[in-house]
Coordinates of C-alpha atoms (C1' of nucleotides) in Angstrom, one line a residue:
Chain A
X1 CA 165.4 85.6 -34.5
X2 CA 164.3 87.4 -31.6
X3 CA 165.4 87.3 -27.9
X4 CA 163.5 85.2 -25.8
X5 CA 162.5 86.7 -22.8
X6 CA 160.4 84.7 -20.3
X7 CA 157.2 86.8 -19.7
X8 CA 155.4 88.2 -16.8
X9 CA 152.6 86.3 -14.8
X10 CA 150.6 89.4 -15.8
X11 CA 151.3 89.2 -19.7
X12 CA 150.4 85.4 -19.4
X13 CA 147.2 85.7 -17.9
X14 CA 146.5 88.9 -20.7
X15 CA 147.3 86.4 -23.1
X16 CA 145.7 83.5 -22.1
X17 CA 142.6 85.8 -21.1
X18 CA 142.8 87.7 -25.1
X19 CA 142.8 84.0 -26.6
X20 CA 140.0 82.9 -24.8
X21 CA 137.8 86.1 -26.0
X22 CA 139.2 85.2 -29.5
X23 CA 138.8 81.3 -29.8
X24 CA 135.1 81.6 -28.3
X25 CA 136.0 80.0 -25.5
X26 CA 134.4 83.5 -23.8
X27 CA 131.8 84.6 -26.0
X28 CA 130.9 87.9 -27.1
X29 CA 128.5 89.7 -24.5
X30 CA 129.1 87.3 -21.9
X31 CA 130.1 87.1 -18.3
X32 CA 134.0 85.8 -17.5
X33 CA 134.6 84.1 -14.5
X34 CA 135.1 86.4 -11.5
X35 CA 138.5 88.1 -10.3
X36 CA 138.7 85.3 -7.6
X37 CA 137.9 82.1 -9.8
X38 CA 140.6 83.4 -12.1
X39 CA 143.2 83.7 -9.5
X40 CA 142.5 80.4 -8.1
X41 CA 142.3 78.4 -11.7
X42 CA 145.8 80.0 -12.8
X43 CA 147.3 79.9 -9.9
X44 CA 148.4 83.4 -9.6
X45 CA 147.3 86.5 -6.9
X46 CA 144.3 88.6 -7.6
X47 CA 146.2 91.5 -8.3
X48 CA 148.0 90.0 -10.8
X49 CA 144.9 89.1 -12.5
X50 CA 143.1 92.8 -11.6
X51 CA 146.4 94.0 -13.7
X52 CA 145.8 92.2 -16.6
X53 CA 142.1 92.3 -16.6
X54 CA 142.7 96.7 -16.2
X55 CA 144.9 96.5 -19.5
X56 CA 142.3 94.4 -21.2
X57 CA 139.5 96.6 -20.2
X58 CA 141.1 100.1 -21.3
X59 CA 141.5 98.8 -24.8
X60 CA 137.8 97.5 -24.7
X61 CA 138.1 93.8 -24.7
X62 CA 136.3 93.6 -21.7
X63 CA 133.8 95.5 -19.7
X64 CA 133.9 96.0 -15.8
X65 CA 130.7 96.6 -13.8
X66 CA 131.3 96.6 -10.1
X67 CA 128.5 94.8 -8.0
X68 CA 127.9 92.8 -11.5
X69 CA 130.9 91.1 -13.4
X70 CA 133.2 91.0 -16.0
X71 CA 131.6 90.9 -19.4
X72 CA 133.2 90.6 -22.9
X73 CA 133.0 93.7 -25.2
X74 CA 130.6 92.5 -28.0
X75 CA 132.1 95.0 -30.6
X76 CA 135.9 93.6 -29.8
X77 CA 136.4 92.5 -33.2
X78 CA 135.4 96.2 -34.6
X79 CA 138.5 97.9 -32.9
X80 CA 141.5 97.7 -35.5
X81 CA 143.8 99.2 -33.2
X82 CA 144.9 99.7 -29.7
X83 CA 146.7 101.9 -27.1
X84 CA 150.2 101.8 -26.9
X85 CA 150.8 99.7 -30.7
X86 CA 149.7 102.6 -32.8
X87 CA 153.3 102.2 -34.7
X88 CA 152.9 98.3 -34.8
X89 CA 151.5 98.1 -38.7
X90 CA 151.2 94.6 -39.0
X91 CA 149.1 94.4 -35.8
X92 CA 146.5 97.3 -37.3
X93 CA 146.5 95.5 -40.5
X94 CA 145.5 91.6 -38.7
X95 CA 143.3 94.2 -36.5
X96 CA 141.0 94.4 -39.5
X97 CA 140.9 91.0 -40.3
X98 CA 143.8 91.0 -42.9
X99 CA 146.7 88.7 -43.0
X100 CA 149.6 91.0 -42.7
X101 CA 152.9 90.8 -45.4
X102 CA 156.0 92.8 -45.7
X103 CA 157.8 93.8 -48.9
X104 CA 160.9 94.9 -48.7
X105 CA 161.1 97.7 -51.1
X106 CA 164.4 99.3 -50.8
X107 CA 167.5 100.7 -48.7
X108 CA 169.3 104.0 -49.4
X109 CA 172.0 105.9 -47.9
X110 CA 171.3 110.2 -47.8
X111 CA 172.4 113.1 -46.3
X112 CA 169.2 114.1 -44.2
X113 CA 167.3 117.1 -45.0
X114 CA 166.9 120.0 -42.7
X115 CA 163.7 118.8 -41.3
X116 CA 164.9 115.5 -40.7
X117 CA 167.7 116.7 -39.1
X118 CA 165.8 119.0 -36.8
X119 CA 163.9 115.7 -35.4
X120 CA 166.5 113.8 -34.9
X121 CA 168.6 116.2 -33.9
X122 CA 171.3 115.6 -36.1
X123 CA 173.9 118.1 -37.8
X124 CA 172.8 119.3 -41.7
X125 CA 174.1 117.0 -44.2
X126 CA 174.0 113.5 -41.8
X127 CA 173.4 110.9 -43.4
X128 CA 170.6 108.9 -42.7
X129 CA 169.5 105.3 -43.7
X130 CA 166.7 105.0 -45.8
X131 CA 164.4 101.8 -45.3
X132 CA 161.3 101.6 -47.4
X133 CA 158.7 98.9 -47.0
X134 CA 155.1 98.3 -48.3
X135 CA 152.9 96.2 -46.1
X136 CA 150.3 93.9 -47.5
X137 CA 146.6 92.8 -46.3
X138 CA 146.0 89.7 -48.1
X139 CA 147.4 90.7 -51.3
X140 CA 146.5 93.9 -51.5
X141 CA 149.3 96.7 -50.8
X142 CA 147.9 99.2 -48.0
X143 CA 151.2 101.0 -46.2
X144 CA 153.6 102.4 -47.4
X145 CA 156.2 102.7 -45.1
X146 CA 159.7 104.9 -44.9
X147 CA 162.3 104.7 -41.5
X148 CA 164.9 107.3 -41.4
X149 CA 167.3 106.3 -39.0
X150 CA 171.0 108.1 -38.8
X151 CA 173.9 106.4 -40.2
X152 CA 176.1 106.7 -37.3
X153 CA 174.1 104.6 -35.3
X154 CA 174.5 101.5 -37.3
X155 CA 176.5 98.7 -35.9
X156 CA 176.2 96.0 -38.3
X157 CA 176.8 96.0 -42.5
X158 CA 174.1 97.9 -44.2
X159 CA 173.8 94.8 -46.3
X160 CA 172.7 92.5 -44.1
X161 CA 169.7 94.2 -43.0
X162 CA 166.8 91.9 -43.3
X163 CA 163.7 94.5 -44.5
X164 CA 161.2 92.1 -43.9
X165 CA 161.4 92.1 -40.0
X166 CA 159.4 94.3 -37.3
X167 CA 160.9 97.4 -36.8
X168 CA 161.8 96.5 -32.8
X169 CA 164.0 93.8 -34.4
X170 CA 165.7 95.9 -36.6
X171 CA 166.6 98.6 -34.2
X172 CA 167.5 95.2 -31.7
X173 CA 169.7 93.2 -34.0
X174 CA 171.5 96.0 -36.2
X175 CA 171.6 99.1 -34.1
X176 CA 171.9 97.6 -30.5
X177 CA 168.9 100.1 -29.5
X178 CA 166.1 99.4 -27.5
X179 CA 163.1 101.8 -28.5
X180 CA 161.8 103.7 -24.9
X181 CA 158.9 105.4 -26.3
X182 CA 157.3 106.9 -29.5
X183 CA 155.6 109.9 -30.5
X184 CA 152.8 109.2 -33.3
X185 CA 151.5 112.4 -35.4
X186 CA 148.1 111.6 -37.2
X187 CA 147.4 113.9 -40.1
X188 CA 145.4 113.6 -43.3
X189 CA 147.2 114.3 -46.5
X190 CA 146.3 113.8 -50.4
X191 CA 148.1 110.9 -52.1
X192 CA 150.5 112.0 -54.3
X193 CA 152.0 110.1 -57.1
X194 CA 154.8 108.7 -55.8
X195 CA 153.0 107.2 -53.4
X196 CA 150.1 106.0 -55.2
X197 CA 152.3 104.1 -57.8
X198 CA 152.5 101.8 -54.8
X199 CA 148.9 101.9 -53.3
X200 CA 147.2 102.3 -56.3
X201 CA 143.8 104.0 -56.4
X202 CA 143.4 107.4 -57.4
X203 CA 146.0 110.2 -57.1
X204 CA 144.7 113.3 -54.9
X205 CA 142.4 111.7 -52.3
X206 CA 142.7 111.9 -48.8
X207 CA 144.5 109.6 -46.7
X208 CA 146.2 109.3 -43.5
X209 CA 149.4 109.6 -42.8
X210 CA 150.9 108.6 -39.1
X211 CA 154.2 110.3 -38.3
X212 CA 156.5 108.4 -36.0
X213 CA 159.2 109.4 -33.9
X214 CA 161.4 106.7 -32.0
X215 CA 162.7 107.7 -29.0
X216 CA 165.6 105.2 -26.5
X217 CA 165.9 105.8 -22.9
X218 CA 167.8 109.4 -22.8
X219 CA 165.3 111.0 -25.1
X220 CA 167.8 110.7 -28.1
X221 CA 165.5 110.2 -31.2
X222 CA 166.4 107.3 -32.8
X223 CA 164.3 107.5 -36.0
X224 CA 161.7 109.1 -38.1
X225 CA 158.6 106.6 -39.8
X226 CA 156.7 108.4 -42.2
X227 CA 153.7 105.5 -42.8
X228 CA 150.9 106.5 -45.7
X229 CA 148.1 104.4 -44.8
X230 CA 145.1 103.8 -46.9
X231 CA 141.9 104.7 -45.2
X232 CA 139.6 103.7 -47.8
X233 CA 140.8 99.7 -47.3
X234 CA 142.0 99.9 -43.7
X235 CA 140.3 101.7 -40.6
X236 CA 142.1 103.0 -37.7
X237 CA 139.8 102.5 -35.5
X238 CA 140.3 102.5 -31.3
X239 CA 138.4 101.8 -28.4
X240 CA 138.8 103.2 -25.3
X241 CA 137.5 103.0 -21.6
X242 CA 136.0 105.8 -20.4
X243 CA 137.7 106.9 -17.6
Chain B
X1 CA 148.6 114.6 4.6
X2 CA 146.8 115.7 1.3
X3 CA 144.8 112.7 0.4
X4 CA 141.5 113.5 1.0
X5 CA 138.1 111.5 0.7
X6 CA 136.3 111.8 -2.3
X7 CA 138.4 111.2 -5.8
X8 CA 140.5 108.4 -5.1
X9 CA 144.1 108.5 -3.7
X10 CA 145.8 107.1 -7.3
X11 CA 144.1 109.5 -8.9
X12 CA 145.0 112.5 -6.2
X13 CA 148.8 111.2 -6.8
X14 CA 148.0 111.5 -10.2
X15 CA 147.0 115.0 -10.3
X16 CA 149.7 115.9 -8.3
X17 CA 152.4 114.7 -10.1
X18 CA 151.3 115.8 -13.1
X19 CA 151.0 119.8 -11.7
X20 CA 154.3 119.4 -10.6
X21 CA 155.4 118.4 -13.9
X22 CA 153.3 121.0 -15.2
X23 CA 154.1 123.9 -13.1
X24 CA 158.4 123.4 -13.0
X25 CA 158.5 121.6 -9.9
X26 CA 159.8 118.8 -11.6
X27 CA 161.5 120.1 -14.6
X28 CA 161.8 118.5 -17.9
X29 CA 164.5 115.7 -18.3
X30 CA 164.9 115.9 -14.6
X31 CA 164.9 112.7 -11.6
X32 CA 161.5 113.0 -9.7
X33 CA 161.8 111.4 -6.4
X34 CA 162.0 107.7 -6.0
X35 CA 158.9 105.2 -5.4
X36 CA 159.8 104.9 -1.7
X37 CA 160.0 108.8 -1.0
X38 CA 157.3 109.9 -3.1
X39 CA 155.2 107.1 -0.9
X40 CA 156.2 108.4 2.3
X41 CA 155.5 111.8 1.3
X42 CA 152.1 111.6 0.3
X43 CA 151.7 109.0 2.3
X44 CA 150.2 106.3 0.7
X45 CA 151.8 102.9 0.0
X46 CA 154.2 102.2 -2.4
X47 CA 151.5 100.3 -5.1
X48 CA 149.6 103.1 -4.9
X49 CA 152.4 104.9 -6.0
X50 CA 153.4 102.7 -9.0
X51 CA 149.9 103.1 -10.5
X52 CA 149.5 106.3 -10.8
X53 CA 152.8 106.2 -12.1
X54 CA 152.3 103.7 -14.7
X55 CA 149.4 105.8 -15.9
X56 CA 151.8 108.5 -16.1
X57 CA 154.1 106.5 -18.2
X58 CA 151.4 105.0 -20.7
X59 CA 151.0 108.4 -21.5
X60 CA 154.2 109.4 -22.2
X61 CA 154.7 112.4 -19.3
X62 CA 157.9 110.3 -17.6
X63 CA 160.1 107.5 -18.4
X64 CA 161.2 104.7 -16.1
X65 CA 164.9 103.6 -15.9
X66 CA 165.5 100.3 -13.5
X67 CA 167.7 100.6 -11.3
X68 CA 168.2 104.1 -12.2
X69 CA 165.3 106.5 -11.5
X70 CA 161.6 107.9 -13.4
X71 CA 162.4 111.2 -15.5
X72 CA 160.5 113.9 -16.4
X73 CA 159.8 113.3 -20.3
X74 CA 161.5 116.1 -21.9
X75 CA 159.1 115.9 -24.7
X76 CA 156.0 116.4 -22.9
X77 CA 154.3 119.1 -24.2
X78 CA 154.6 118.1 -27.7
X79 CA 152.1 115.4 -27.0
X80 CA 148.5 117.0 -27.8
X81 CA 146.2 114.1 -26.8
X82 CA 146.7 111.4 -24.3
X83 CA 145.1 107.7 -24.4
X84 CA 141.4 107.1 -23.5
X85 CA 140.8 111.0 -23.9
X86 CA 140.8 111.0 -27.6
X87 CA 137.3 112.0 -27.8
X88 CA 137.7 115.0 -25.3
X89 CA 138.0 118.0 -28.0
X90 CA 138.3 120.5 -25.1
X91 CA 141.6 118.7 -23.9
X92 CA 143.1 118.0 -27.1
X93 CA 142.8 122.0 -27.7
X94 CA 144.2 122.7 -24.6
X95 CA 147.0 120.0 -25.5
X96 CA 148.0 121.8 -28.5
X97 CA 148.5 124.8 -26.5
X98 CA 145.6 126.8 -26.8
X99 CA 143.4 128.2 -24.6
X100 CA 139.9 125.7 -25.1
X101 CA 135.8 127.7 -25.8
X102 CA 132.6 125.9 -26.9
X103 CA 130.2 128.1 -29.2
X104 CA 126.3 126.3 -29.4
X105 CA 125.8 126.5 -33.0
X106 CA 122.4 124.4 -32.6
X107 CA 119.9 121.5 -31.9
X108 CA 117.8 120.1 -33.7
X109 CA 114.8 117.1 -34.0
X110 CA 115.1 115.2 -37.3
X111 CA 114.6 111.7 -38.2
X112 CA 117.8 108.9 -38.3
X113 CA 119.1 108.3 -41.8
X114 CA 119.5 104.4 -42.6
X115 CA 123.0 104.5 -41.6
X116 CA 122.2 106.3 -38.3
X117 CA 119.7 104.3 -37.7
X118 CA 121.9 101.0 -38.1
X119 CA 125.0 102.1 -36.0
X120 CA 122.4 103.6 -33.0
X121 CA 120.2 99.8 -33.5
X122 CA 117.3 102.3 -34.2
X123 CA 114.5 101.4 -36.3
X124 CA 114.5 103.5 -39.5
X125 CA 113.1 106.6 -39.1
X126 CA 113.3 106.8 -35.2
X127 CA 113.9 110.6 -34.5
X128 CA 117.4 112.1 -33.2
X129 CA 118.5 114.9 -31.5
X130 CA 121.3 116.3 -33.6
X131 CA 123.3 118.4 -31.1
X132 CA 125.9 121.1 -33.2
X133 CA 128.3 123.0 -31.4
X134 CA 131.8 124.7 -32.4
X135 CA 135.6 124.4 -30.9
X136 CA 137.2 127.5 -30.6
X137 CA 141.2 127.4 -30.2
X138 CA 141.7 130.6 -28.8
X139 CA 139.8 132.8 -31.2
X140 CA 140.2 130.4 -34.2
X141 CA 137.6 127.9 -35.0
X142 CA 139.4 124.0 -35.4
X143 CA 136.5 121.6 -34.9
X144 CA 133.1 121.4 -35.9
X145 CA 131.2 118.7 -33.7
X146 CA 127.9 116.9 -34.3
X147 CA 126.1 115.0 -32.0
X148 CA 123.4 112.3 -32.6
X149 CA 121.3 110.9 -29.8
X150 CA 118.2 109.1 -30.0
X151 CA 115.2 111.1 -28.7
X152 CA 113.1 108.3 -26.9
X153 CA 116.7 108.7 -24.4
X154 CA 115.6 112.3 -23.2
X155 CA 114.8 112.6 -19.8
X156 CA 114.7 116.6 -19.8
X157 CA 112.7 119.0 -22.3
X158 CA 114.7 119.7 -25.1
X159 CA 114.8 123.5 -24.7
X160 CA 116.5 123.2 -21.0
X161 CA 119.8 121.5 -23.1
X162 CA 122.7 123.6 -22.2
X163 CA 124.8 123.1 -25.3
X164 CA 128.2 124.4 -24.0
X165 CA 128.9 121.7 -21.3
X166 CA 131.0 118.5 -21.6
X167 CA 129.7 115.4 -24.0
X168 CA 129.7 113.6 -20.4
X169 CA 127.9 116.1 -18.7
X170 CA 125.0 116.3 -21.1
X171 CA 124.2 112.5 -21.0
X172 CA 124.5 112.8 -17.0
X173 CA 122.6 115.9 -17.1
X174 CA 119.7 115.6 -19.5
X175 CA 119.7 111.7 -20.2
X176 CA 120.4 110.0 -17.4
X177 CA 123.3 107.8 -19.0
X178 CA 127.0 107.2 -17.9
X179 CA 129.4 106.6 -20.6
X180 CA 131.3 103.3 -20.4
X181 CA 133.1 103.4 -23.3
X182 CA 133.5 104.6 -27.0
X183 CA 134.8 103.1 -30.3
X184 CA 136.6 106.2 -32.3
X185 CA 137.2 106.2 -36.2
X186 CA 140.0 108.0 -37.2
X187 CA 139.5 108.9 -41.0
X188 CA 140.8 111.5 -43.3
X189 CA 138.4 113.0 -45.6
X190 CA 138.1 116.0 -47.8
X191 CA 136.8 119.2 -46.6
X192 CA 133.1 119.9 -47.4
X193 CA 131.3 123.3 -48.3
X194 CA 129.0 122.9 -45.1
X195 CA 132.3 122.5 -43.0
X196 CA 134.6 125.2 -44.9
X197 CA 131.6 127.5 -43.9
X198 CA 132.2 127.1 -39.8
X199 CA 136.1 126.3 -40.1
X200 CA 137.5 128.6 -42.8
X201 CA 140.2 127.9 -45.1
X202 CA 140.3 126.4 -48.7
X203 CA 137.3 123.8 -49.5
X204 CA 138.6 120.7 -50.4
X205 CA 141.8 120.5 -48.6
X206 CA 142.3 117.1 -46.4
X207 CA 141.4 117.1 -42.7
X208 CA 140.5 114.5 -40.3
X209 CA 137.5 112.9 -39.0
X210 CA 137.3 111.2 -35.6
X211 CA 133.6 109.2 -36.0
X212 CA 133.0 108.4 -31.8
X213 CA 130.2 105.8 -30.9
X214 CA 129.5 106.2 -27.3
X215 CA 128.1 103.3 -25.4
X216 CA 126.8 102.7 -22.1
X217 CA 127.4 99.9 -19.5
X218 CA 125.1 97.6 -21.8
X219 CA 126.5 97.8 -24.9
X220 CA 123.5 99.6 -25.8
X221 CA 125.2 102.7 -28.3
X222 CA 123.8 106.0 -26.6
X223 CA 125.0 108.6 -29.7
X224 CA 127.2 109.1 -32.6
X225 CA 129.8 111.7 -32.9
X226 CA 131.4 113.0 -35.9
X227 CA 134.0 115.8 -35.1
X228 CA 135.4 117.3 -38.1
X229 CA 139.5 118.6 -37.6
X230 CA 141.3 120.7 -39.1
X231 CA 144.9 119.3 -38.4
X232 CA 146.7 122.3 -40.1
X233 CA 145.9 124.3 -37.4
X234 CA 145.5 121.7 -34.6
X235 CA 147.9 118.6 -34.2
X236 CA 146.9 114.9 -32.7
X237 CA 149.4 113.5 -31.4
X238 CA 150.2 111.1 -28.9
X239 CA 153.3 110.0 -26.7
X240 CA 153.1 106.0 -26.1
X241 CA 155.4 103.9 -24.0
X242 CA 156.5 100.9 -25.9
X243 CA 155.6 98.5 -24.4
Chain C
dA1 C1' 122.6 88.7 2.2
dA2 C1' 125.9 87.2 -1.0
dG3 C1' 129.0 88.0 -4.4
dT4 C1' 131.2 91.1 -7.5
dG5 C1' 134.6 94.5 -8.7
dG6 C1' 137.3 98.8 -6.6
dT7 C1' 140.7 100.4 -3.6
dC8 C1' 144.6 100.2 -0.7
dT9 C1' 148.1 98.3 2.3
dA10 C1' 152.6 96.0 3.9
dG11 C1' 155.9 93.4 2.7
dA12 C1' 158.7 90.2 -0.1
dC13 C1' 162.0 89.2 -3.7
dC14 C1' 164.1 90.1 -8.3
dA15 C1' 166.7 92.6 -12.1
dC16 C1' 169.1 96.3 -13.4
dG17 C1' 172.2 100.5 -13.3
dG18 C1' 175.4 103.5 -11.3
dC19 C1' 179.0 104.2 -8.0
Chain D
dC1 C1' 177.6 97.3 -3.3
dC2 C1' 173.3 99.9 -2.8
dG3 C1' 169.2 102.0 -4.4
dT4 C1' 166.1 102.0 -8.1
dG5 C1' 162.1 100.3 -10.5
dG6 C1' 159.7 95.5 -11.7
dT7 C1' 156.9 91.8 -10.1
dC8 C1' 154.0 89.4 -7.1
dT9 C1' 151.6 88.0 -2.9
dA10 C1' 148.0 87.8 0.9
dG11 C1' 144.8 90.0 2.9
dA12 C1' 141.8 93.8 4.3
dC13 C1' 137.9 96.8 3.6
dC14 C1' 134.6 99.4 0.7
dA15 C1' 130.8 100.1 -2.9
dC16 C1' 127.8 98.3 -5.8
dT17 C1' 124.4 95.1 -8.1
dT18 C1' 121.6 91.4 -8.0
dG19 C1' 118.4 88.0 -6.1

DNA sequence: AAGTGGTCTAGACCACGGC
DNA sequence: CCGTGGTCTAGACCACTTG
């Protein structure tokens, strides 16, 4: 379960805007009803509607031209991923068209090594919470995925963590954290075994690999993601406004 | 007052800010002045205020606490590339600490290969101008970029191309085209014998590739970047408010 | 000239956190 | 309680594109 909050006028009109552009209700390469029609159809300021239509634009859904209108991005459906939800896996993999699945692979307790414990800024020898997961598109496995989050933060029994849920909700429900911000690293690394008995393929080929670290509101880091994505079957692929 | 005329006064509060974060007068971890104080200052109103400050935010440079204050991030300068710049190599050298040179390698007239040819919407065989130039991290080469634009675009003679200036520059300049916005493929790839030559290191090792499509207001694409990236000297990384 | 998006203002009220 | 950021409004004026 999740906590419900009720959203913001802007979030609603982003939504309601998004579905549109995705049910074909605004078609590719064609002009959206202007700033002021908007704000008088949903009943909400044109501010509020310039907000959402600015968050829309700078990941590419839309395209602005002053003097002209507001025209939808014909290449929307070849971004995979967006600004700000670089860390949100099952998002990138629906991004390229995939129904997105979770296995829940396993859930260790470690001490944390020295480079772990640099990050997270924890003493040697902490022990740290191991969560590994494996995320599907369709059926085929495309992320491997490993949290390291410090023992001492857990608030609930280690058993009843349910692996199959988004990591926000895990840090919500059995950690009482809220995550602030994130820091992504993007690096390309070969596959090694380990990880390729899960992905399959071939051993030694280049992939990505997107480094994660979870930060809460006083810059305490709350956990590291080490996420092996496969390149060859997903693209990470962005687009962005030129500012 | 400061706020001049010609950029525009969120992006003037912008720059400021971010000097002052840059330059200690608002040191790392510490309370910047409030909304209210910061608009009185500089004054301009209080929205204009917010969204520079929100921009600020998306890009991980502060945090915002309600009902408590906006912090300097103390993590700032471990972020090497900020949203919607990800295509501006100069920056992201400059981000990783280093001190940012172009060298021309060269430019040259050749005609679109099918695959060109199909992500430009050229007709096969329609001739490019394949722009090369190099990315020098303080002395050390990191990125070997390759431009493609389509020749019938040229506005200018060839020769008069000045191959150190900014990507943006050189459509303004010698083409005549603004920029809307680009679609950028993030993929990791093994380093060629060509690439080894102009970057160094050990053929064969895993680096990245950001493939960048840059389109103008039309959706018409105007070129096709491939920058390759050698991510053991240079890091991508991004700071991103969760949203 | 008309209509669009771009910018900015002044002010209202709410939700949250620290004192 | 007060001050902070979060949200939203109504309206003004500008810059630009199109007919």
């Amino acid at each position: 379960m999740r906590i419900i909050q009720s959203k913001s006028a802007v979030d609603q009109v982003d939504e309601i805007l998004q579905e549109r552009i995705w049910d074909g209700s605004y078609l590719p390469g064609s002009r959206i009803p202007s700033e002021s029609e908007l704000s008088e159809e949903l009943g909400v300021s044109r501010a509020t509607i310039r907000t959402a239509l600015a968050k829309l634009a700078a990941n590419g859904f839309i395209l602005r031209k002053q003097g002209d209108g507001t025209y939808v991005n014909e290449h929307v459906r070849e971004a995979s991923a967006h600004f700000g939800n670089l860390w949100d896996l099952a998002e990138l993999v629906s991004g390229n068209g995939y129904n997105p699945s979770i296995q829940f692979l396993s859930i260790k307790r470690r001490p944390a090594t020295e480079k772990e414990a640099l990050i997270l800024a924890l003493e040697a020898g902490e022990e740290l919470i191991c969560l590994r997961r494996l995320f599907y598109a369709d059926q085929q496995p495309v992320i491997l995925a490993d949290n390291a989050i410090p023992f001492s933060l857990l608030c609930e029994p280690l058993e009843t963590i349910d692996g199959k849920l988004h990591i926000r909700d895990i840090f919500d429900l059995y950690f009482h954290q809220k995550i602030t911000y994130v820091m992504t690293d993007i690096r390309s690394v070969v596959m090694e075994a380990e990880v390729q008995e899960f992905l399959g393929g071939e051993a030694g080929r280049p992939i990505l690999q997107l480094q994660t670290i979870f930060y809460e509101k006083n810059n305490l880091p709350l956990a590291l993601g080490v996420n092996i994505f496969d390149d060859s079957f997903l693209h990470l692929s962005l687009a962005q406004a030129w500012s």
